[in-house]
Short mmCIF file of C-alpha atoms in Angstrom, two decimals:
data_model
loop_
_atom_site.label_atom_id
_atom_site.label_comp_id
_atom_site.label_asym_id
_atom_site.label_seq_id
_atom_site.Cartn_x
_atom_site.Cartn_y
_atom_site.Cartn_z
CA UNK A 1 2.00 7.69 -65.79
CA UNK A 2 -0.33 8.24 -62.80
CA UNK A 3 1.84 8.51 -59.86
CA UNK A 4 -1.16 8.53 -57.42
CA UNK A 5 -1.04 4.21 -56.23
CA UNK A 6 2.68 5.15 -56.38
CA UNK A 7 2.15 7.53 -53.85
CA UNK A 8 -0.04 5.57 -51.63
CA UNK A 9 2.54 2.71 -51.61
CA UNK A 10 4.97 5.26 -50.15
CA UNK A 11 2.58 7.09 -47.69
CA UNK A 12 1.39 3.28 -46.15
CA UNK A 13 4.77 2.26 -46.02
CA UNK A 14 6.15 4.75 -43.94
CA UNK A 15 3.05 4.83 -41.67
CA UNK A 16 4.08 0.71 -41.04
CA UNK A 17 6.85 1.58 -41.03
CA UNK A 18 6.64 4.67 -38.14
CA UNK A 19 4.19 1.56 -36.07
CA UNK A 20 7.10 0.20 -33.86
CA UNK A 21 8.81 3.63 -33.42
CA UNK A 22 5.61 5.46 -31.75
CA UNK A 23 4.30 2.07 -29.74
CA UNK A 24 6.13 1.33 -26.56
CA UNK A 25 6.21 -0.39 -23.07
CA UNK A 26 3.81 2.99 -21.85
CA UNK A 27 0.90 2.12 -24.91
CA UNK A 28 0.54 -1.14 -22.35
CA UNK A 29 -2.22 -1.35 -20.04
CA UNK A 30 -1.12 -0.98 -16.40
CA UNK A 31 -3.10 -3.19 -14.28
CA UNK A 32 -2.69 -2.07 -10.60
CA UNK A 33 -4.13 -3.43 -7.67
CA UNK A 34 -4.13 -2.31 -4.34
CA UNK A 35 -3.60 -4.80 -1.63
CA UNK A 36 -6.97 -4.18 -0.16
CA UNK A 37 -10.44 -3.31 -1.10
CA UNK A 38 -11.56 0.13 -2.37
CA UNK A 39 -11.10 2.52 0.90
CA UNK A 40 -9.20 6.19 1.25
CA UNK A 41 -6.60 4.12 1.97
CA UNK A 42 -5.66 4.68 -1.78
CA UNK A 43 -7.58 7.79 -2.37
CA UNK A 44 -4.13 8.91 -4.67
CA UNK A 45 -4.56 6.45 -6.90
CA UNK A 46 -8.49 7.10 -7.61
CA UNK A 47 -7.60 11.00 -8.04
CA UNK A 48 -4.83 10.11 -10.50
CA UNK A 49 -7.37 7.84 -12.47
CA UNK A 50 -10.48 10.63 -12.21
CA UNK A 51 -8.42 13.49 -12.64
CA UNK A 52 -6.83 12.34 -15.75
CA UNK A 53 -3.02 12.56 -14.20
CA UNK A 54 -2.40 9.18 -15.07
CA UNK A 55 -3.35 9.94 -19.10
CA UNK A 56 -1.57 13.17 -18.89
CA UNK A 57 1.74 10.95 -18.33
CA UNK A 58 0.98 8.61 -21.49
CA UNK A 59 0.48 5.64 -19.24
CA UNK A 60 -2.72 3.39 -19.61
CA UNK A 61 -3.94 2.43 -15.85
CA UNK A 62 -6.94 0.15 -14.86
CA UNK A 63 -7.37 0.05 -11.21
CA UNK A 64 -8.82 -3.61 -10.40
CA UNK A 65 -9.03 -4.47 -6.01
CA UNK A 66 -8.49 -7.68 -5.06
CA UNK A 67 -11.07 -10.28 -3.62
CA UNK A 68 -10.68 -12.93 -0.78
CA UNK A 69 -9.96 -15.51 -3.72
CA UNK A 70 -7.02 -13.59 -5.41
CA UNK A 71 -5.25 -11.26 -2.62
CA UNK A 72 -3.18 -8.41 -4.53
CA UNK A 73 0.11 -10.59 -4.38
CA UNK A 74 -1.45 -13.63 -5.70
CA UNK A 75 -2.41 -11.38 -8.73
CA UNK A 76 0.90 -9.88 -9.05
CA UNK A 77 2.48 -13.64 -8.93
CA UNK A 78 -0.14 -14.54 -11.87
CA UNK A 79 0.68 -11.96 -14.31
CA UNK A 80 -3.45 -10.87 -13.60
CA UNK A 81 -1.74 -7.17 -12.38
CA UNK A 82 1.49 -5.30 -13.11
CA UNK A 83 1.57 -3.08 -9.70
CA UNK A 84 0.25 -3.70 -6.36
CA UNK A 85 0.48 -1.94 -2.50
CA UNK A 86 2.47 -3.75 -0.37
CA UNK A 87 3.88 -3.10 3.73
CA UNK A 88 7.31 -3.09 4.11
CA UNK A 89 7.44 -6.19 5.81
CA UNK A 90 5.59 -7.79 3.16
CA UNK A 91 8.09 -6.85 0.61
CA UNK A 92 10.85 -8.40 2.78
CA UNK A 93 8.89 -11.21 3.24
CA UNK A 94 7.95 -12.11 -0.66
CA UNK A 95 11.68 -11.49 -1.38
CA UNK A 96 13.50 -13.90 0.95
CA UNK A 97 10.46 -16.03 -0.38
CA UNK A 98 12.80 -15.74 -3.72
CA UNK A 99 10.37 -13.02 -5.39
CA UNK A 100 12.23 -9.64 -6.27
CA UNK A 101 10.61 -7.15 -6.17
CA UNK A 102 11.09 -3.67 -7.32
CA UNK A 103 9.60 -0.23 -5.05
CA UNK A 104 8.58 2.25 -7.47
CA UNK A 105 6.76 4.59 -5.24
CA UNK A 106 6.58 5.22 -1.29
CA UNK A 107 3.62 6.97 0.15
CA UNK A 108 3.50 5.64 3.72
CA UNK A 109 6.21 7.02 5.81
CA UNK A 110 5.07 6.15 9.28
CA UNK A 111 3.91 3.06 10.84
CA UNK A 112 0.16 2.90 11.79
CA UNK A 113 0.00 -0.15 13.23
CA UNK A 114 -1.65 -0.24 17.18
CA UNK A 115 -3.12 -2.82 19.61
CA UNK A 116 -5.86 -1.81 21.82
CA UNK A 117 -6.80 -3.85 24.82
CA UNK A 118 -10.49 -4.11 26.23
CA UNK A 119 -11.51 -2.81 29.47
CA UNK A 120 -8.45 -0.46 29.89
CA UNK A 121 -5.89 -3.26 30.08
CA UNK A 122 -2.03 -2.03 29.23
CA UNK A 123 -0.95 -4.43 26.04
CA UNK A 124 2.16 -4.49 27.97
CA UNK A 125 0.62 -6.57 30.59
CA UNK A 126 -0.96 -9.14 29.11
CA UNK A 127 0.85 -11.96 29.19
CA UNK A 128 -0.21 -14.90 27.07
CA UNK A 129 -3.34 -12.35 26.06
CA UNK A 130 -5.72 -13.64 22.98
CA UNK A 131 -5.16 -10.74 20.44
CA UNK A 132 -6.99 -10.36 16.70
CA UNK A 133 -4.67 -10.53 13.63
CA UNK A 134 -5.30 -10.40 10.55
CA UNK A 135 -5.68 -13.40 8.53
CA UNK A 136 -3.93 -11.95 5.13
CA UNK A 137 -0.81 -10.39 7.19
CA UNK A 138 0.49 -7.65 7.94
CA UNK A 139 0.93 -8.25 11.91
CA UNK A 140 4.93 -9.06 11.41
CA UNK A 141 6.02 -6.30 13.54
CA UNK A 142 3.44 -7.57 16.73
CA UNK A 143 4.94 -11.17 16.33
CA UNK A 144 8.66 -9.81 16.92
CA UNK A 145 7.32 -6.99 19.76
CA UNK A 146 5.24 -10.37 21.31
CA UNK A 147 8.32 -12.62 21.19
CA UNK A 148 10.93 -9.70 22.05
CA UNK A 149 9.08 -8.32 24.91
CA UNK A 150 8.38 -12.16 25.98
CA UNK A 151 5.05 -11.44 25.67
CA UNK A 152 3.65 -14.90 24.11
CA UNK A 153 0.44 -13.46 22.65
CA UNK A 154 -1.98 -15.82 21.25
CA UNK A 155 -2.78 -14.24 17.94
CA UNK A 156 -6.18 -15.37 16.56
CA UNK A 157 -6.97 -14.46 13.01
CA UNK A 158 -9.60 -12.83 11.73
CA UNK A 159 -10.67 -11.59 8.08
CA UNK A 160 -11.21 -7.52 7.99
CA UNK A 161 -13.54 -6.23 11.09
CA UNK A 162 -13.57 -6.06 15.25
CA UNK A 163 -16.62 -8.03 15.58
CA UNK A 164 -14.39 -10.77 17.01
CA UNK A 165 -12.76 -8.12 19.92
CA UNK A 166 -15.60 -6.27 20.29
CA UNK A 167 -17.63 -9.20 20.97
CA UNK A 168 -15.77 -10.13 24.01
CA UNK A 169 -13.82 -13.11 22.15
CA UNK A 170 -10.40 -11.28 22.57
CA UNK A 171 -8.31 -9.69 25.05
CA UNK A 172 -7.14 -7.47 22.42
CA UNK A 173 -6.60 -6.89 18.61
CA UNK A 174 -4.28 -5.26 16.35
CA UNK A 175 -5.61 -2.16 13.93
CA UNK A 176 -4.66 0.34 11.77
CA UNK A 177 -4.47 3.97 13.06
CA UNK A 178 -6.85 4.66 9.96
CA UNK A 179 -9.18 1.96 9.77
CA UNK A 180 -10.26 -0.60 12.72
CA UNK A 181 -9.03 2.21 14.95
CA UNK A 182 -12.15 3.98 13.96
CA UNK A 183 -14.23 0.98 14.19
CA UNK A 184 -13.64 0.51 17.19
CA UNK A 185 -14.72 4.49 18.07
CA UNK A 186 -18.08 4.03 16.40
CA UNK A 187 -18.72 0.64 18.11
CA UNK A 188 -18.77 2.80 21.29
CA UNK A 189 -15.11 1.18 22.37
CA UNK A 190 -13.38 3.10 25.11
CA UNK A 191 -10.01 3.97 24.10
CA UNK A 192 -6.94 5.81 25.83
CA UNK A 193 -3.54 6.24 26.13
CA UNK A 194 -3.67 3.03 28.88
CA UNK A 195 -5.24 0.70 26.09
CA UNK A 196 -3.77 1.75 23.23
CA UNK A 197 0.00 0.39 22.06
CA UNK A 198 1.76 2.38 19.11
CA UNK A 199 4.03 0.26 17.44
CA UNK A 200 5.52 3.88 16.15
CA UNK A 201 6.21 4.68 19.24
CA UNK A 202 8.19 1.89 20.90
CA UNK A 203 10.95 1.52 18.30
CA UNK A 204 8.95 0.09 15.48
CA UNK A 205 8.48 2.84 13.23
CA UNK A 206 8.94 1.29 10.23
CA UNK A 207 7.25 2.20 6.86
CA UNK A 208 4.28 0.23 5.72
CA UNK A 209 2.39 1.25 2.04
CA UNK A 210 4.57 1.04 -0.73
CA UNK A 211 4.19 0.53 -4.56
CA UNK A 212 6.02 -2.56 -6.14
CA UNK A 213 6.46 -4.53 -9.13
CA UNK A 214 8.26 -7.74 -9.50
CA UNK A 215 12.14 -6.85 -10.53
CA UNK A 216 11.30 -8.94 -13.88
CA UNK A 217 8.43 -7.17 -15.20
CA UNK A 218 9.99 -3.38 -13.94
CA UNK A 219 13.27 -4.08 -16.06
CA UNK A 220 11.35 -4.43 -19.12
CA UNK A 221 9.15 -1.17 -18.54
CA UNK A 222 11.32 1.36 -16.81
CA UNK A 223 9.58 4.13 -18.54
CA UNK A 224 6.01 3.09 -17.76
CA UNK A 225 6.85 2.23 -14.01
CA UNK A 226 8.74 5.81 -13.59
CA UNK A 227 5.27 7.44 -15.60
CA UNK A 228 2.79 5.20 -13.24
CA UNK A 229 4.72 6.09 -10.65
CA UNK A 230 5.02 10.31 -11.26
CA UNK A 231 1.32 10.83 -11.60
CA UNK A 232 0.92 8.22 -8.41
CA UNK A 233 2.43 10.69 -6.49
CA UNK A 234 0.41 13.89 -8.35
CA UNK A 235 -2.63 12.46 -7.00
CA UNK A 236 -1.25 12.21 -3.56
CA UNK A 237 0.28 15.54 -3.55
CA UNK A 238 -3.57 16.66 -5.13
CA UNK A 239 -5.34 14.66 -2.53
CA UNK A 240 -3.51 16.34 0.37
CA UNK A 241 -4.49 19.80 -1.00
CA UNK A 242 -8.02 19.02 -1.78
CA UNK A 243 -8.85 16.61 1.10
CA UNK A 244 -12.87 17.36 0.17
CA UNK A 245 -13.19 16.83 -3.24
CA UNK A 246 -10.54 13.80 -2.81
CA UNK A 247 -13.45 12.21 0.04
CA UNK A 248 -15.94 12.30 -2.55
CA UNK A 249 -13.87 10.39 -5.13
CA UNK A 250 -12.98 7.89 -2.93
CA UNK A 251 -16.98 7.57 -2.17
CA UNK A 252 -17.61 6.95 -5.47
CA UNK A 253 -15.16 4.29 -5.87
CA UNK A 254 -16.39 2.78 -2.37
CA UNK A 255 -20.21 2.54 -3.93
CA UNK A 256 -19.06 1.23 -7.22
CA UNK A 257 -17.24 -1.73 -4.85
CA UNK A 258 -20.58 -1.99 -2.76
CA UNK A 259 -18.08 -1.90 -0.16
CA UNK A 260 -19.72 -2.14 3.47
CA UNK A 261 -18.09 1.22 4.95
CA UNK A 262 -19.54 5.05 5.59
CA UNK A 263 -18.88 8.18 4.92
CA UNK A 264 -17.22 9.22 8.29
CA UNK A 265 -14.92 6.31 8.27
CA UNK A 266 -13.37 6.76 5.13
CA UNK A 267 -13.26 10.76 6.34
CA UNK A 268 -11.27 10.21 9.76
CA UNK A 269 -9.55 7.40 7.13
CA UNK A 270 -8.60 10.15 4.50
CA UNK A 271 -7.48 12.07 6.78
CA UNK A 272 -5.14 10.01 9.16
CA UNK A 273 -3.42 8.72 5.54
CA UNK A 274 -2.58 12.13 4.69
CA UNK A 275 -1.05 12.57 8.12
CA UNK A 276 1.07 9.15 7.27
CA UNK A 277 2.40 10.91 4.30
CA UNK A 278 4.54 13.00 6.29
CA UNK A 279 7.74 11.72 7.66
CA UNK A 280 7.84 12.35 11.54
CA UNK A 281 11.67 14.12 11.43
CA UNK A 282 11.39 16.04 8.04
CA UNK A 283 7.73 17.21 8.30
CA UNK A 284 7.38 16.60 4.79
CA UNK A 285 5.85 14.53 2.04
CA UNK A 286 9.15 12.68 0.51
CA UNK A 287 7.54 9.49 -0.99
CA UNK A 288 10.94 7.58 -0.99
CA UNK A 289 11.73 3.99 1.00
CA UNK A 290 13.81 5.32 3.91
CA UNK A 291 17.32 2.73 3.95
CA UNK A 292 17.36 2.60 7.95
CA UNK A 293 13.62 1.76 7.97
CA UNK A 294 14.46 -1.41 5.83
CA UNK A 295 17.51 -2.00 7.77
CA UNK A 296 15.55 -1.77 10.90
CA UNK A 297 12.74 -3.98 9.71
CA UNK A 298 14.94 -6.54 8.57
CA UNK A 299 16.88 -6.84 11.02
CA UNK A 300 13.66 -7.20 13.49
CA UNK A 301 12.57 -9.90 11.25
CA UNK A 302 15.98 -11.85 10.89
CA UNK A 303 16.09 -11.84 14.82
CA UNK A 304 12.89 -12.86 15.17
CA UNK A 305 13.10 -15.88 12.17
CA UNK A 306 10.88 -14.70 9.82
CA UNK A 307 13.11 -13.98 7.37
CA UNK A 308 16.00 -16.46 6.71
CA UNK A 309 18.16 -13.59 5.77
CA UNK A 310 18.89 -9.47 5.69
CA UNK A 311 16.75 -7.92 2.71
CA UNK A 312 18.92 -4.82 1.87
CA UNK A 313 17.69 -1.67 0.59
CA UNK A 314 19.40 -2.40 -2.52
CA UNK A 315 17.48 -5.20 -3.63
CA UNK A 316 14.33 -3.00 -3.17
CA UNK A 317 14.97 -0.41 -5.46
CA UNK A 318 16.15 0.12 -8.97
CA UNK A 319 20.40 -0.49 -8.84
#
């Protein structure tokens, strides 16, 4: 009797039969997008992609950016991405909103946040002052400091540059430490310590970039999320060690985007995001959602309505 089919029949069973014990959640493709478009801003995640860190975990990534028709959350809500950056006070936000969510990774453990006046004005003293904010968010902290500090700016949004402030059409705008900030330098703004408000500063130091998935999604790919999240942080940790090489990454992603920026931005960008890295009391890099951060941020938001209740720190991370 030839045993030979026999033998095939065995060897293509157990192969169909091995199938379902070597595919898992991490043989999925991970579609992460960051809550902006491609800038150094999330240089970590390009050098995890280019330097392979992400395949060297076993996890399958594909970085897709948003657009101004469907904004990183909208993505996430849609099933379109698995992971996205959010601020802290986002997060809070979405979940009162009666979306948990889950915060696999933190990178950012400083706030950046800053409002600079024009022609040398203290933001302190401008009552009732016409000040930029930005039309997808992120300006929750300067509605409580306006409304705490009985301020009553006028906020006036505006999409992602200063042309509005530096054409004279505001009193003042917010920015990022790493990104408008700079804008503002190379449109020949004059900036000091008299114009310049640092929300870090004044006893709103609360953490902004995080990485989150929605609590529904996370429980059914633990594994993945932990891998994702693992050789997020590599290409951090990389980043901050080979600040060079990491700029010219992030350039290539920035010209693959056709994304209207320069070289020396993205630089003094690069740079000040590495600095954010590193909490202000530890002096190190400890990528974890502080608990008093969240308390404090809720707590500002709760007092200032605009969140109907405390977010704890437990509903942010995996319990």
């Amino acid at each position: 009797m030839d045993k030979k089919p026999w033998m095939l029949v065995v060897i293509l069973t157990l192969c169909f039969n091995l199938v379902p014990l070597t595919m898992s959640a991490q043989d999925e493709t991970l579609v992460f997008t960051p809550q902006w478009t491609a800038q150094a801003q999330f240089a970590g995640y390009y050098v995890a992609e280019v330097k392979g860190f992400y395949r060297e975990a076993g996890v399958k990534v594909r970085i897709e950016h948003p657009s101004s028709t469907q904004p990183a959350m909208s993505r996430l809500r849609n099933n379109e991405c698995q992971a996205t950056t959010l601020q802290l006070c986002q997060a809070l936000e979405i979940v009162d909103g009666g979306v948990p969510l889950v915060n696999i990774l933190q990178t950012s453990m400083n706030n950046a946040m800053v409002i600079v006046s024009a022609r040398n004005q203290d933001p302190l003293k401008q009552k009732g002052a016409r000040v930029g904010i930005w039309s997808v968010g992120f300006g929750q902290l300067a509605i409580c400091m306006s409304i705490k500090d009985h301020l009553d700016y006028k906020f006036v949004r505006f999409a992602q540059n200063v042309n509005l402030f530096v054409s004279g059409a505001l009193d003042a705008t917010l920015a990022m430490s790493y990104n408008e900030y700079y804008q503002l330098v190379q449109a020949g703004m004059t900036i000091t310590d008299n114009n310049v408000y640092r929300f870090c500063d004044h006893g709103y130091n609360v953490q902004e970039d995080g990485v989150y998935m929605t609590r529904e999604y996370y429980q059914k790919h633990r594994d993945q999320a932990r891998r994702f999240a693992q050789a997020s942080r590599k290409g951090w940790e990389w980043a901050a060690q080979h600040p060079e090489e990491t700029l010219e990454i992030v350039m290539k992603y920035v010209d693959r985007e056709k994304i209207p920026t320069n070289r020396v931005i993205q630089e003094l960008m690069l740079k000040d995001i590495l600095r954010l890295l590193v909490d202000r009391e530890s002096k190190k890099r400890e990528f974890r959602l502080r608990p008093d951060m969240v308390k404090l941020a809720s707590r500002l938001m709760v007092e200032n309505q605009m969140l109907d209740r405390e977010i704890t720190y437990k509903e942010l991370v995996d319990n």
